[in-house]
Amino acid sequence: MENRRYTYPREEKLKSRTTIDLLFTQGKSVSKYPLRLVYVPQPEEGANMQIGVSVSKKYFKKASDRNYFKRVLRETYRHHKHILAEATDKPYAMMFLYQTKDRLSFDEINAKTVQLFEKFAAQENL
């Protein structure tokens, strides 16, 4: 069995406002209902893969509901980020979005995350 580290360290958290703006102006996206991944290559050399999560206030009015789905998205990313790492050797900045008012279970979101990451890998290897 491979020795993988299932962590989400501070260096992988997307916090830069300029990078986030760049994502939504020039980024490409891939989606697998109800998830969407918006990504752009990192401009700096030696940068890490960075990812942020977002849940729409439009669909979940209560902050506690939004926070729950953000925790689920971070957890599924943490468990399956190796798919992204194996797909490409260059670092990306990504935003991981939950885009529906449907309340899917953790297992459903987990399965969709794997499908989304594999779709991203296939798209980037073209």
Coordinates of C-alpha atoms in Angstrom, one line a residue:
M1 CA 0.0 0.0 0.0
E2 CA 1.3 3.4 -0.9
N3 CA 2.2 5.8 1.9
R4 CA 0.1 8.9 1.1
R5 CA -0.3 11.9 3.4
Y6 CA -4.0 12.9 3.5
T7 CA -3.5 16.5 4.7
Y8 CA -4.6 19.9 3.7
P9 CA -1.7 22.2 4.9
R10 CA -1.8 26.0 5.0
E11 CA 0.3 26.2 1.8
E12 CA -2.5 24.5 -0.2
K13 CA -5.2 26.9 1.0
L14 CA -6.1 29.5 -1.6
K15 CA -6.3 32.9 0.0
S16 CA -4.9 35.4 -2.4
R17 CA -7.5 37.8 -3.6
T18 CA -5.7 38.5 -6.9
T19 CA -5.4 34.8 -7.7
I20 CA -9.1 34.3 -6.9
D21 CA -10.0 37.2 -9.2
L22 CA -7.8 35.7 -11.9
L23 CA -9.6 32.4 -11.5
F24 CA -13.0 33.8 -12.2
T25 CA -11.8 36.0 -15.1
Q26 CA -9.4 33.7 -17.0
G27 CA -9.9 30.3 -15.4
K28 CA -11.2 27.2 -17.2
S29 CA -13.7 25.0 -15.5
V30 CA -14.9 21.4 -15.4
S31 CA -18.0 20.2 -13.7
K32 CA -19.8 17.1 -12.5
Y33 CA -23.2 17.9 -11.0
P34 CA -23.4 19.4 -8.4
L35 CA -19.6 20.2 -8.2
R36 CA -17.6 22.6 -10.3
L37 CA -13.8 23.1 -10.4
V38 CA -12.5 26.3 -11.7
Y39 CA -8.7 26.3 -12.3
V40 CA -5.8 28.3 -13.7
P41 CA -2.1 27.4 -13.8
Q42 CA 0.0 29.1 -11.1
P43 CA 2.1 31.9 -12.6
E44 CA 5.0 31.6 -10.1
E45 CA 7.8 29.0 -10.3
G46 CA 7.9 26.6 -7.4
A47 CA 4.3 27.3 -6.3
N48 CA 2.2 24.8 -4.6
M49 CA -1.2 23.4 -5.8
Q50 CA -3.7 25.7 -4.1
I51 CA -7.5 25.1 -3.6
G52 CA -10.3 27.0 -2.1
V53 CA -13.9 25.9 -1.5
S54 CA -17.1 27.8 -1.8
V55 CA -20.8 27.2 -1.2
S56 CA -23.4 29.6 -2.5
K57 CA -25.3 31.8 -0.1
K58 CA -28.1 31.8 -2.7
Y59 CA -28.8 28.1 -2.0
F60 CA -27.9 27.9 1.7
K61 CA -29.0 30.9 3.7
K62 CA -27.7 29.7 7.1
A63 CA -24.0 29.9 7.6
S64 CA -24.0 26.7 9.5
D65 CA -25.3 24.9 6.4
R66 CA -22.7 26.5 4.2
N67 CA -19.9 25.6 6.7
Y68 CA -21.1 22.0 6.7
F69 CA -20.8 21.6 3.0
K70 CA -17.4 23.5 2.9
R71 CA -16.1 21.0 5.5
V72 CA -17.4 18.1 3.4
L73 CA -15.7 19.6 0.2
R74 CA -12.4 20.0 2.0
E75 CA -12.5 16.5 3.4
T76 CA -13.2 15.0 0.0
Y77 CA -10.4 17.0 -1.5
R78 CA -8.1 15.9 1.2
H79 CA -8.8 12.2 0.5
H80 CA -8.6 12.5 -3.3
K81 CA -6.0 15.2 -4.0
H82 CA -3.6 12.5 -5.2
I83 CA -5.7 12.2 -8.4
L84 CA -4.9 15.9 -9.1
A85 CA -1.3 15.5 -8.2
E86 CA -0.8 12.5 -10.5
A87 CA -2.7 14.2 -13.4
T88 CA -0.3 17.1 -13.9
D89 CA 3.2 18.1 -12.9
K90 CA 2.5 21.9 -12.9
P91 CA 0.8 23.6 -10.0
Y92 CA -2.7 25.0 -10.3
A93 CA -4.9 27.4 -8.3
M94 CA -8.4 26.0 -8.0
M95 CA -11.8 26.8 -6.6
F96 CA -14.0 23.9 -5.7
L97 CA -17.7 24.9 -5.8
Y98 CA -20.9 23.2 -4.5
Q99 CA -23.6 24.5 -6.8
T100 CA -27.0 23.2 -5.9
K101 CA -29.6 23.5 -3.2
D102 CA -29.9 19.7 -3.0
R103 CA -28.4 18.3 0.3
L104 CA -26.4 15.4 -0.9
S105 CA -24.8 12.9 1.5
F106 CA -21.1 12.7 2.2
D107 CA -20.8 9.5 0.2
E108 CA -22.6 11.0 -2.9
I109 CA -20.3 14.1 -2.7
N110 CA -17.3 11.9 -2.3
A111 CA -18.2 9.9 -5.4
K112 CA -18.8 13.0 -7.4
T113 CA -15.5 14.5 -6.3
V114 CA -13.6 11.4 -7.6
Q115 CA -15.5 11.7 -10.9
L116 CA -14.8 15.5 -11.1
F117 CA -11.1 15.0 -10.4
E118 CA -10.8 12.3 -13.0
K119 CA -12.6 14.5 -15.5
F120 CA -10.1 17.3 -14.8
A121 CA -7.2 14.8 -15.2
A122 CA -8.5 13.7 -18.6
Q123 CA -9.1 17.3 -19.7
E124 CA -5.6 18.4 -18.8
N125 CA -3.9 15.4 -20.4
L126 CA -5.3 16.2 -23.9

